[in-house]
Coordinates of C-alpha atoms in Angstrom, one line a residue:
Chain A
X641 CA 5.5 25.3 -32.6
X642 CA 6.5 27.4 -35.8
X643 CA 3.4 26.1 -37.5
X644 CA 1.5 28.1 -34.6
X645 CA 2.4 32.0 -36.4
X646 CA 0.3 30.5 -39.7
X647 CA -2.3 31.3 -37.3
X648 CA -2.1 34.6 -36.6
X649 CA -1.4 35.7 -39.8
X650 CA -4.7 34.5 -41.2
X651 CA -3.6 31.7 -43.3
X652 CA -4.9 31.2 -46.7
X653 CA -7.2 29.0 -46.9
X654 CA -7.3 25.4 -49.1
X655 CA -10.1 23.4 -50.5
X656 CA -10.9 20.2 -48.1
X657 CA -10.2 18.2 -51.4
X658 CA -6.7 19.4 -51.8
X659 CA -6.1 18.9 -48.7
X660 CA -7.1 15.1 -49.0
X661 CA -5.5 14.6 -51.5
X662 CA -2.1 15.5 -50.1
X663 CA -2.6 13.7 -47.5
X664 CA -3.1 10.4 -50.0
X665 CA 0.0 11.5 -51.5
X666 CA 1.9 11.6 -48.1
X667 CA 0.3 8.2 -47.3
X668 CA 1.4 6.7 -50.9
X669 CA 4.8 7.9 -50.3
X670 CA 4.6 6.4 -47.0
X671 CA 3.5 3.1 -47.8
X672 CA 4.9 3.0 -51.5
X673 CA 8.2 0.5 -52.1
X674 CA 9.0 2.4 -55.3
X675 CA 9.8 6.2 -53.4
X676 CA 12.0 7.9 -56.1
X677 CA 8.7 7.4 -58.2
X678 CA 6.3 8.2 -56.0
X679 CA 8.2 11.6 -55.0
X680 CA 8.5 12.4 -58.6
X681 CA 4.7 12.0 -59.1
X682 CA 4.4 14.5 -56.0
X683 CA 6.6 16.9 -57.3
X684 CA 4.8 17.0 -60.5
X685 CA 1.2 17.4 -58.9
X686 CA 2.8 20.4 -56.4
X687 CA 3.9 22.0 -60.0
X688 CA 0.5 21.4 -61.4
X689 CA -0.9 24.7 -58.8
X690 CA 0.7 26.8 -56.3
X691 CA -2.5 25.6 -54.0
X692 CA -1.0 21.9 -54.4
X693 CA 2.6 23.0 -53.2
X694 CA 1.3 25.1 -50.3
X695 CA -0.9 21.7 -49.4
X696 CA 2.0 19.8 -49.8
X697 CA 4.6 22.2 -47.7
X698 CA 1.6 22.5 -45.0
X699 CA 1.6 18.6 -44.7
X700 CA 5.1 18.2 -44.6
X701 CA 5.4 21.1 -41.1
X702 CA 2.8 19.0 -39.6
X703 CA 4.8 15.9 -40.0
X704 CA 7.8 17.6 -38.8
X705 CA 5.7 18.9 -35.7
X706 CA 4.8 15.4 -35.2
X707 CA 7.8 13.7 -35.3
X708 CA 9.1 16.3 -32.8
X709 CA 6.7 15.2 -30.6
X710 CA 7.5 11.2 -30.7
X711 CA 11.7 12.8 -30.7
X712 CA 10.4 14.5 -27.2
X713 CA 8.9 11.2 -25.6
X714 CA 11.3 9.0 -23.9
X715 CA 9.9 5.6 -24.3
X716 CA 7.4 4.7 -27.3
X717 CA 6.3 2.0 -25.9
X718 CA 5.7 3.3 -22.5
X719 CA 3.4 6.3 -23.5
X720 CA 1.6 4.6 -26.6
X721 CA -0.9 3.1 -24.0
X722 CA -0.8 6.2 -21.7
X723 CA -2.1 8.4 -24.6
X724 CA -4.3 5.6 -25.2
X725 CA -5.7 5.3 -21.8
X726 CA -5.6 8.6 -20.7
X727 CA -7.5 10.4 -24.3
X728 CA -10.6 12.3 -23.4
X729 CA -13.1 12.5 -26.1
X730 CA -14.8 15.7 -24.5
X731 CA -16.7 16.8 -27.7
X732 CA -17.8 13.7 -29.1
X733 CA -18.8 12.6 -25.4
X734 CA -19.8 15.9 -24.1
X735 CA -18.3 15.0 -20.4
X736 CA -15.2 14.3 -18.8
X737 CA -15.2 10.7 -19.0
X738 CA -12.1 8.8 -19.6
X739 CA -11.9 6.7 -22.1
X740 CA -10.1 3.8 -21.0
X741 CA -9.1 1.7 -23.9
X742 CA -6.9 -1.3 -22.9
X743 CA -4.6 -2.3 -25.8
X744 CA -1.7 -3.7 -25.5
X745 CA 1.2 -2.4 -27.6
X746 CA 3.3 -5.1 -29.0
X747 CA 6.9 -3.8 -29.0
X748 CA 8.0 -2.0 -32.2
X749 CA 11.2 -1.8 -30.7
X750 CA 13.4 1.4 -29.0
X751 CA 12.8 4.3 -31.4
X752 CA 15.4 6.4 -30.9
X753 CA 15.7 10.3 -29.5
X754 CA 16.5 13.3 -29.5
X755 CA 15.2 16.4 -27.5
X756 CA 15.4 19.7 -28.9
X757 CA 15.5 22.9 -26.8
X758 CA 12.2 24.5 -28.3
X759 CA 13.1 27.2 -25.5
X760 CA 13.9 31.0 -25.9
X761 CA 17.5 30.5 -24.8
X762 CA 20.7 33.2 -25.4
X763 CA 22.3 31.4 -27.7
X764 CA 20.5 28.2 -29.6
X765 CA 20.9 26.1 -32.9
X766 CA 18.5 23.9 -34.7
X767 CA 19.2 20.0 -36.0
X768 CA 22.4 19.5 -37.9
X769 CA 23.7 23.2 -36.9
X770 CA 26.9 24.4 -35.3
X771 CA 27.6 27.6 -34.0
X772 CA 30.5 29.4 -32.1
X773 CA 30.2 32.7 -30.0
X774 CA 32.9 34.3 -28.5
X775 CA 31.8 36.1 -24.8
X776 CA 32.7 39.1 -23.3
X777 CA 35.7 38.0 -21.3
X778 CA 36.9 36.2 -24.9
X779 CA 35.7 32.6 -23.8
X780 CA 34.6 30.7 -26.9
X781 CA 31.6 28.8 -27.0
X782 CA 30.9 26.0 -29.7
X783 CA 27.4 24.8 -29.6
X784 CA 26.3 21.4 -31.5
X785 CA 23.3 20.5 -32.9
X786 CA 20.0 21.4 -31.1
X787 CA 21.9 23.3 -28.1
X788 CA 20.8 25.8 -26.0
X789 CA 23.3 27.7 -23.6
X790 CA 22.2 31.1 -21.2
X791 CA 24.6 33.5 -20.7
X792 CA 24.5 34.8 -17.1
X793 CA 27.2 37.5 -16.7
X794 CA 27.1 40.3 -14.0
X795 CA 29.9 42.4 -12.5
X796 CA 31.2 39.4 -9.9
X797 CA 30.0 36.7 -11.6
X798 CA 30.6 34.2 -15.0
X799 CA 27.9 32.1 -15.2
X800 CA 26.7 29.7 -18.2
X801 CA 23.9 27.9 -18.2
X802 CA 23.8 24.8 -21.0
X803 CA 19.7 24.2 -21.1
X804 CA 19.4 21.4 -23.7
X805 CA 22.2 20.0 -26.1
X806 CA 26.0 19.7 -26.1
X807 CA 28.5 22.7 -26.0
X808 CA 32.1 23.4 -26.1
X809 CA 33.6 25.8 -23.8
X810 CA 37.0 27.1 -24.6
X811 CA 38.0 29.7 -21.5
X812 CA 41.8 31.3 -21.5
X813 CA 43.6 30.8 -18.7
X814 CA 43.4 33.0 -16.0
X815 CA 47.2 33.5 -13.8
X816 CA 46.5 32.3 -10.4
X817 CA 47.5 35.7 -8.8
X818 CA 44.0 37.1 -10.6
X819 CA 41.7 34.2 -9.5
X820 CA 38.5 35.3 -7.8
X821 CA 36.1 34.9 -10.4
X822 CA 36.1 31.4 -11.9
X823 CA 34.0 30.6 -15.2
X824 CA 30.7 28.4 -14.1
X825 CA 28.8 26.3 -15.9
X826 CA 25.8 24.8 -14.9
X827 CA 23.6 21.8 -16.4
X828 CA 20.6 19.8 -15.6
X829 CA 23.0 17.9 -13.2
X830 CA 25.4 19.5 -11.3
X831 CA 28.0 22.7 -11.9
X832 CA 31.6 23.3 -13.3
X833 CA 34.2 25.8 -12.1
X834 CA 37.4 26.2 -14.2
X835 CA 40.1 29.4 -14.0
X836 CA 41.0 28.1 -17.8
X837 CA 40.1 24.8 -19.7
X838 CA 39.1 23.6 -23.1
X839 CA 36.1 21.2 -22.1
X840 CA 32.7 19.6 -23.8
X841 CA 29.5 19.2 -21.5
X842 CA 26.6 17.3 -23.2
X843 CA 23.0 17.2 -21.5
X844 CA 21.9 13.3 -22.1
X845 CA 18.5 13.8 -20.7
X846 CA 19.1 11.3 -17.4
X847 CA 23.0 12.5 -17.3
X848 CA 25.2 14.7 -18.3
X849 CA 28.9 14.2 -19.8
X850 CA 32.0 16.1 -19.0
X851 CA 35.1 15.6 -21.4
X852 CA 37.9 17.5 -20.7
X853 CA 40.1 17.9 -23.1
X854 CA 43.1 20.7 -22.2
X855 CA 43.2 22.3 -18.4
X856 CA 41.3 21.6 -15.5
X857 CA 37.5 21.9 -14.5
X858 CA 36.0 21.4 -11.1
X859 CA 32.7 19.6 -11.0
X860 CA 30.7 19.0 -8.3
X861 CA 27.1 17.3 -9.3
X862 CA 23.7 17.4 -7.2
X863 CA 24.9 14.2 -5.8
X864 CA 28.0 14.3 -5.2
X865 CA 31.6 16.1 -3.6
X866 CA 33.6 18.3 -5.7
X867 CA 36.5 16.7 -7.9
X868 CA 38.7 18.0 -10.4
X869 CA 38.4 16.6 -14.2
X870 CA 41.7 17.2 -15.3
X871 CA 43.0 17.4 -19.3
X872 CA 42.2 13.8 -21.0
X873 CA 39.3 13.2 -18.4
X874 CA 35.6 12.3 -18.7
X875 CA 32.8 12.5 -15.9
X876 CA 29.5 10.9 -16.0
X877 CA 27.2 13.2 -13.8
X878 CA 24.2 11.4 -12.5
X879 CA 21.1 12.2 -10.0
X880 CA 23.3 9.5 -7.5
X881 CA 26.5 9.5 -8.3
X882 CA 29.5 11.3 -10.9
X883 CA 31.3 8.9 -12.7
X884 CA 34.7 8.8 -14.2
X885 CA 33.8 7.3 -17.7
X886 CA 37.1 4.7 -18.8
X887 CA 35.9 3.7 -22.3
X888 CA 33.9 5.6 -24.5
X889 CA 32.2 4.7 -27.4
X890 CA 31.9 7.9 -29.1
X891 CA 34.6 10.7 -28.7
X892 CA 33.4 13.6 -26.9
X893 CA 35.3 15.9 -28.7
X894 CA 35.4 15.1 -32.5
X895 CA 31.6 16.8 -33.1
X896 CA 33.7 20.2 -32.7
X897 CA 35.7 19.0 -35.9
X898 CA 32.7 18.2 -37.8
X899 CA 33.7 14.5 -37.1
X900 CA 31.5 11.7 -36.0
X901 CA 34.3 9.4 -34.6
X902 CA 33.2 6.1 -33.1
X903 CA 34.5 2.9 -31.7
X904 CA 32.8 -0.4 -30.9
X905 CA 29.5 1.1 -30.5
X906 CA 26.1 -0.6 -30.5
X907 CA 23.8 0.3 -33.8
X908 CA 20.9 1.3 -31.6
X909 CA 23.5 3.9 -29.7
X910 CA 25.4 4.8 -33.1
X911 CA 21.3 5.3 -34.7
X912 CA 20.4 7.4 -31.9
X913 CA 23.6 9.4 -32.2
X914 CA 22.7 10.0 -35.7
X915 CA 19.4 11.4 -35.1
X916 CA 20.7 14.3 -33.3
X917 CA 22.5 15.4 -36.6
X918 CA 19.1 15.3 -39.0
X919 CA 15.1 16.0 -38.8
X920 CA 12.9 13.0 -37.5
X921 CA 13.4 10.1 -36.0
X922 CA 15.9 6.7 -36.9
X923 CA 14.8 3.8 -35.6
X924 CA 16.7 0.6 -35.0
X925 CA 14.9 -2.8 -35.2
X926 CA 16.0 -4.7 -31.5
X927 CA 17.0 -7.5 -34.0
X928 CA 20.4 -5.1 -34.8
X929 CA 20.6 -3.3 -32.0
X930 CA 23.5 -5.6 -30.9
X931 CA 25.7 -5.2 -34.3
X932 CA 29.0 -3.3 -33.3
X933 CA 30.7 -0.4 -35.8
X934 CA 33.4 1.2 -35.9
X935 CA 35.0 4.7 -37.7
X936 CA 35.0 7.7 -38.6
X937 CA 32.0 9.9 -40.4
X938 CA 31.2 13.1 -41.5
X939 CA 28.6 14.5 -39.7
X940 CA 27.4 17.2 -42.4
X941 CA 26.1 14.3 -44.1
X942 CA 24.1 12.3 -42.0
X943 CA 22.1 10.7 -44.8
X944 CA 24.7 9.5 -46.7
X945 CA 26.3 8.3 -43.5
X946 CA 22.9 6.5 -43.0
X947 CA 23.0 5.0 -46.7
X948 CA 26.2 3.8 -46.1
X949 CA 25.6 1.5 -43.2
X950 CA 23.9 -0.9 -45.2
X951 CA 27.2 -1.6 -47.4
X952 CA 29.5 -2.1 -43.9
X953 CA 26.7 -4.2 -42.0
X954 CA 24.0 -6.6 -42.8
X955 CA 21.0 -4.2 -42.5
X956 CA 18.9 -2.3 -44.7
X957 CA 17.1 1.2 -44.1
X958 CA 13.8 1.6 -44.5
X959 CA 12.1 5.5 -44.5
X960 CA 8.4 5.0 -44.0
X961 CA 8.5 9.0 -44.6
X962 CA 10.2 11.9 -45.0
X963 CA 11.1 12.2 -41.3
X964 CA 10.8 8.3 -40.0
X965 CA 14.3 6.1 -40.9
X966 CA 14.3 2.6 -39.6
X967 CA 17.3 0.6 -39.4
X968 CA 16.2 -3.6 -39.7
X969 CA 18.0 -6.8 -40.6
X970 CA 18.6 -7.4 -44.1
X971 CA 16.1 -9.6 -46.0
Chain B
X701 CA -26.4 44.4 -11.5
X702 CA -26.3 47.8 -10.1
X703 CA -21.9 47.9 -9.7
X704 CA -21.8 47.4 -13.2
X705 CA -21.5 50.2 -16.1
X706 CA -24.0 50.9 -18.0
X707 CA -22.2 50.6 -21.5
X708 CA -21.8 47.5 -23.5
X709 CA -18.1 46.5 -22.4
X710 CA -17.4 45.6 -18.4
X711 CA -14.1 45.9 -16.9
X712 CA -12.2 42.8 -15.7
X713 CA -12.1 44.2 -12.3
X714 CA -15.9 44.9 -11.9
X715 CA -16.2 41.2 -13.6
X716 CA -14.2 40.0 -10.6
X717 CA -16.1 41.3 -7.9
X718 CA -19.1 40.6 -9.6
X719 CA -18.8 37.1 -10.5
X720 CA -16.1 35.8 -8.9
X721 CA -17.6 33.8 -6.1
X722 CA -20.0 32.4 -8.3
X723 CA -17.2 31.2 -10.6
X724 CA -15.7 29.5 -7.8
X725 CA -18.5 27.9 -6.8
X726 CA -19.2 26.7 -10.6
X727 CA -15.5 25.0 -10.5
X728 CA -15.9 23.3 -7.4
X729 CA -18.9 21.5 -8.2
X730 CA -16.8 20.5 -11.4
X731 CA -13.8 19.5 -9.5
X732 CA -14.6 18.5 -5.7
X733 CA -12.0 20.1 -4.2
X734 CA -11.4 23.6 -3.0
X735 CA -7.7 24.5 -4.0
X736 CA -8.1 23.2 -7.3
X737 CA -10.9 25.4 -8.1
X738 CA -9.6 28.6 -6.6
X739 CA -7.1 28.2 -9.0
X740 CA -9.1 27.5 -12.2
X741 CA -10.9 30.5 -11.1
X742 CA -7.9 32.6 -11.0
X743 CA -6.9 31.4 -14.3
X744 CA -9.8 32.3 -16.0
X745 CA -9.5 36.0 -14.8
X746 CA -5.8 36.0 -16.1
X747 CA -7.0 34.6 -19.4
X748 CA -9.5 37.1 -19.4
X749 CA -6.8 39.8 -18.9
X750 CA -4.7 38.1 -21.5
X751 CA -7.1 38.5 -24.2
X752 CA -6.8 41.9 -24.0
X753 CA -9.9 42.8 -25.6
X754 CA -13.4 44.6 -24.1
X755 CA -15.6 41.9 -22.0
X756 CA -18.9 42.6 -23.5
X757 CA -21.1 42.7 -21.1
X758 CA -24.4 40.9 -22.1
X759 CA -23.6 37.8 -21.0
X760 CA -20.9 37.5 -18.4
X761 CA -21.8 33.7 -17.2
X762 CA -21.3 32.4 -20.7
X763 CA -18.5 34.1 -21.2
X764 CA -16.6 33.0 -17.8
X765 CA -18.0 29.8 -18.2
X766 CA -16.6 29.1 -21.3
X767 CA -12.7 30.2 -20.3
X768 CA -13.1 27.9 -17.1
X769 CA -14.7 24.9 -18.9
X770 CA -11.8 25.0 -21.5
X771 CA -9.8 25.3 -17.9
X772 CA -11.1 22.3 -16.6
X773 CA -10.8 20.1 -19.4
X774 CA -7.1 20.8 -19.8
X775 CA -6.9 20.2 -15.8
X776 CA -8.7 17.1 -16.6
X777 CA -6.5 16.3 -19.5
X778 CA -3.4 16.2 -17.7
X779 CA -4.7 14.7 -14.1
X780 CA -5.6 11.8 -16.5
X781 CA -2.1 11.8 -18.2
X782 CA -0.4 12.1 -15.7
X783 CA -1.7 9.2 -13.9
X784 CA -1.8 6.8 -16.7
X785 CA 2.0 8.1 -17.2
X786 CA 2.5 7.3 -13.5
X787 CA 0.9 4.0 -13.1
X788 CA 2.9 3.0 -16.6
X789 CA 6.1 3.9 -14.8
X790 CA 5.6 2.6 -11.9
X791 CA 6.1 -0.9 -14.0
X792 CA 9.3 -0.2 -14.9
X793 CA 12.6 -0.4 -12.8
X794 CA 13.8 2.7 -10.9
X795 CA 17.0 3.0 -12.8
X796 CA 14.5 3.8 -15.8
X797 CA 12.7 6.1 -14.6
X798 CA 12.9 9.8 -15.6
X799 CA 14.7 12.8 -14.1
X800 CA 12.4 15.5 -12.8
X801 CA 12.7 17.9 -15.8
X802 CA 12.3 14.8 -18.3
X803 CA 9.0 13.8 -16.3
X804 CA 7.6 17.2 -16.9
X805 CA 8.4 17.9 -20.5
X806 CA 7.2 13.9 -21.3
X807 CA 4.1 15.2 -19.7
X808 CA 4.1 18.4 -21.6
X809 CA 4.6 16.7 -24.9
X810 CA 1.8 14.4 -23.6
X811 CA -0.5 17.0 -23.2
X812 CA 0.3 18.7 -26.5
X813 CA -0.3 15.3 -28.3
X814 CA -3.7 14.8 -26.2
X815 CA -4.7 18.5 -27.4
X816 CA -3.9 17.7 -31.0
X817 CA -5.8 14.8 -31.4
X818 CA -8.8 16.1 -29.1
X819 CA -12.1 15.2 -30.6
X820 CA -10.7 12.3 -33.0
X821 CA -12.8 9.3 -32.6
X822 CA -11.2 6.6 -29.9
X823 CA -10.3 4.1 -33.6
X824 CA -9.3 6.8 -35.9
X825 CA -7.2 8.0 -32.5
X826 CA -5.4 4.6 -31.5
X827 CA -4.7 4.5 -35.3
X828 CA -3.0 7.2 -35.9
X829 CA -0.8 7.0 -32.3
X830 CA 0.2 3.2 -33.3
X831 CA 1.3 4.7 -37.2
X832 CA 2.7 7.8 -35.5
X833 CA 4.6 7.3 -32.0
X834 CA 4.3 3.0 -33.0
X835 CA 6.0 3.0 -36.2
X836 CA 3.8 0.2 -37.4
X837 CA 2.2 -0.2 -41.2
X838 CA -1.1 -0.2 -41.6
X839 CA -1.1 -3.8 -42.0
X840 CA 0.4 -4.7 -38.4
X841 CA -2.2 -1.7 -37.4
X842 CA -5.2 -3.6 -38.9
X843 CA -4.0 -7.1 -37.6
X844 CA -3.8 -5.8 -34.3
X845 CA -7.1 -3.9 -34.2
X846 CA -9.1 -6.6 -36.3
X847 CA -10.0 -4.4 -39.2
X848 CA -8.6 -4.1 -42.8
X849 CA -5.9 -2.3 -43.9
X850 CA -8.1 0.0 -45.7
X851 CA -10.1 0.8 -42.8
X852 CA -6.5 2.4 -41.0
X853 CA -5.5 4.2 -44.0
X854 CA -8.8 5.8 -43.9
X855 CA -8.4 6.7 -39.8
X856 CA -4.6 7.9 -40.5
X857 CA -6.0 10.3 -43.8
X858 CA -8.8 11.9 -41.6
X859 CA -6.9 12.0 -38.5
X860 CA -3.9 14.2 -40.2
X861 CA -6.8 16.2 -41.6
X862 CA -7.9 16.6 -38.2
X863 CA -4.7 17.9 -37.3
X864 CA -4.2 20.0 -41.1
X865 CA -7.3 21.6 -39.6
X866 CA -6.3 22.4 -36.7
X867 CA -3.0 24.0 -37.3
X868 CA -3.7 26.0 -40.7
X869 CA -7.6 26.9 -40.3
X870 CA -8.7 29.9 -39.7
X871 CA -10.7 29.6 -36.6

């Protein structure tokens, strides 16, 4: 939690009623049809005093924090009544009753995720970054947005650990004569060997994908024997079983071009592609969820990417805030 | 307390010996059960040594007491979350449910959220989860909770000052 450091640094301090009132702000811009107005009206009232911008900039980190939190949680509608349920009110109760408050949560739809690392790894990048490392023994690394790799290197062993996110690993070939040391990379579900391969893995949360795309990687998964993913192959690694994957909607590889490349994928899986690529959370109303799109998009600009799905299908976008997009059916 | 220095700071060692028993005995009267509370105790030694600072020495009791009660409600915290979690996913079909290291940071997340929102008043609370985590407006947030629209806005505003207070005051 960056906001946490504001702490320790003894923060300056800001009248309650400032405070308030950038909090009616956020909730006007929220709630307000007419944004572009509403923002302008903002900007002007941060320029008005310093005190206003640092209100306004305060407001905005705790959003962020906030939406991290609902991008962390799997299933909305699933924890909504936990949290619910489960909220102790110790200082207004003074005990450790539970409150238990029953209410049902009528379905506001799949609101679509994205982990981020938040973990002291080697090498990390935030939403929307790329970054490549080159390793001592000259393999490249590519890491995509909100990745987190480890490197583990000693004097008889290569190891790589991929901790949250989606990397590219691009290791030279080594001549068999010289093999005794392969290149290993583990993930949250199984490990890869290769002596030389070009290859993506991508931590899904309840999988992970392997896409090879030059050379050969062997894989063997927690559940699972060891097999060879050979150039042109992807694997599906699962707690029961690995997968070869025959048609996939998004290509594994064209991220590491800056390319979001796409083919007959559902809206709700294109949307929670998206998010990975920009701050906060897209939505997609259930009623959409089924449309189908295809092509290719830039991913350096996911909000004009997001703008432009309402000229190719029949939906408009709706941001409730400066970190909440939902995708519904068009009026 | 005869083991004890004389001087107005105590060391965390001579608070051990001194008070750990006692401590122990505190927790399991909280929590019933004997594991649970050996390890509250512990914790509230290693948060003492965390701190980093003198103990003073007036008022040892108050002091540990505090630590472990801020213990035990963060043990209660997540016993409760994690049960409602459980009983919620025990609904669902297997093929839904969580890998290990999901479960745990859901639960982490969970907690964090719980800690935020701590003290909020059980309205101003569901409020601000449904507008939050529910993505509803305040209208479907009033129509569900049979209050106006108004009333919501009002829980949402003073339950992100809640949390403006929280993160950026100074104590």
């Amino acid at each position: 939690m960056p906001m946490d450091t504001a702490r320790h640094t003894a923060p300056v301090h800001l009248p309650d009623a400032i405070v308030r009132a950038a909090i009616a702000w956020q909730l006007k811009l929220d709630t307000s049809e007419d944004k572009p107005l509403i923002s302008a009206r903002i900007q002007r009232w941060c320029q008005q005093r310093p005190e206003h911008a640092l209100a306004w900039q305060r407001l905005g980190g705790l959003q962020q924090e906030l939406a991290g939190f609902a991008a962390t949680l799997p299933n909305h509608n699933l924890v909504l009544p936990v949290l619910q349920r489960a909220g102790i009110d110790v200082q207004r109760r003074k005990s450790l009753k539970l409150l238990m408050l029953a209410i049902a949560v009528g379905g506001p739809g799949s609101w679509l995720i994205a982990r981020q690392p938040g973990i002291a790894a080697d090498y990390s990048t935030g939403t929307g970054d790329r970054h490549s490392v080159t390793l001592a023994d000259g393999t490249e690394l590519l890491l995509n947005t909100r990745s987190a790799v480890d490197v583990r290197f000693t004097a008889t062993e290569r190891r790589l650990v991929l901790r949250a996110g989606e990397v590219q690993i691009n290791s030279a070939l080594v001549p068999e004569h010289l093999r005794s040391n392969p290149l290993q990379v583990e993930c949250r579900h199984g490990q890869c060997e290769t002596f030389g391969a070009r290859f993506v893995l991508r931590d899904q949360g309840r999988y992970s994908d392997l896409a090879v795309h030059s050379g050969e990687v062997s894989v063997s998964s927690h559940a699972s024997e060891k097999l060879i993913a050979r150039s042109g192959e992807s694997y599906r690694l699962q707690p029961q079983r690995t997968e070869l994957l025959s048609e996939q909607h998004i290509d594994p590889t064209a991220w590491t071009r800056g390319m979001l490349v796409v083919n007959d994928i559902r809206l709700d899986d294109f949307a929670q592609e998206l998010a990975r690529y920009r701050p906060g959370l897209v939505g997609c109303d259930p009623a959409v969820a089924d449309l189908r799109l295809s092509g290719v998009f830039q991913l350096d600009q996911p909000e004009a990417l997001l703008d432009n799905l309402s000229r190719t299908l029949p939906v408009n976008i709706v941001s409730r805030s400066r970190f909440w997009v939902r995708i519904v059916a068009r009026a | 307390m005869p083991s004890i220095k004389s001087d107005s700071s105590i060391s965390v060692a001579a608070l051990y010996s001194e008070h750990h028993r006692w401590l122990f005995a505190w927790l399991y009267r909280k929590l019933g059960c004997c594991e649970q509370a050996a390890d509250l105790a512990q914790d509230t030694f290693v948060r003492v040594l965390l701190r980093d600072q003198p103990v003073e020495n007036h008022a040892p009791k108050a002091f540990l007491s505090t630590i472990a009660r801020g213990l035990v409600i963060d043990h209660w915290r997540r016993s409760a979350l994690e049960k409602a979690y459980l009983e919620a996913l025990a609904q669902l079909p297997e093929q839904f449910h969580p890998c290990p290291a999901e479960h745990h940071q859901t639960l982490q997340t969970l907690e964090q959220i719980a800690t935020l929102l701590d003290g909020l008043k059980a309205k101003v609370r569901t409020a601000f989860l449904l507008y939050q985590l529910g993505g509803m407006t305040h209208a479907q947030i009033a129509a569900q909770l049979g209050v106006s629209p108004r009333t919501i806005e009002r829980h949402v505003a003073d339950a992100l000052f809640h949390c403006y207070q929280l993160r950026y005051s100074a104590n």
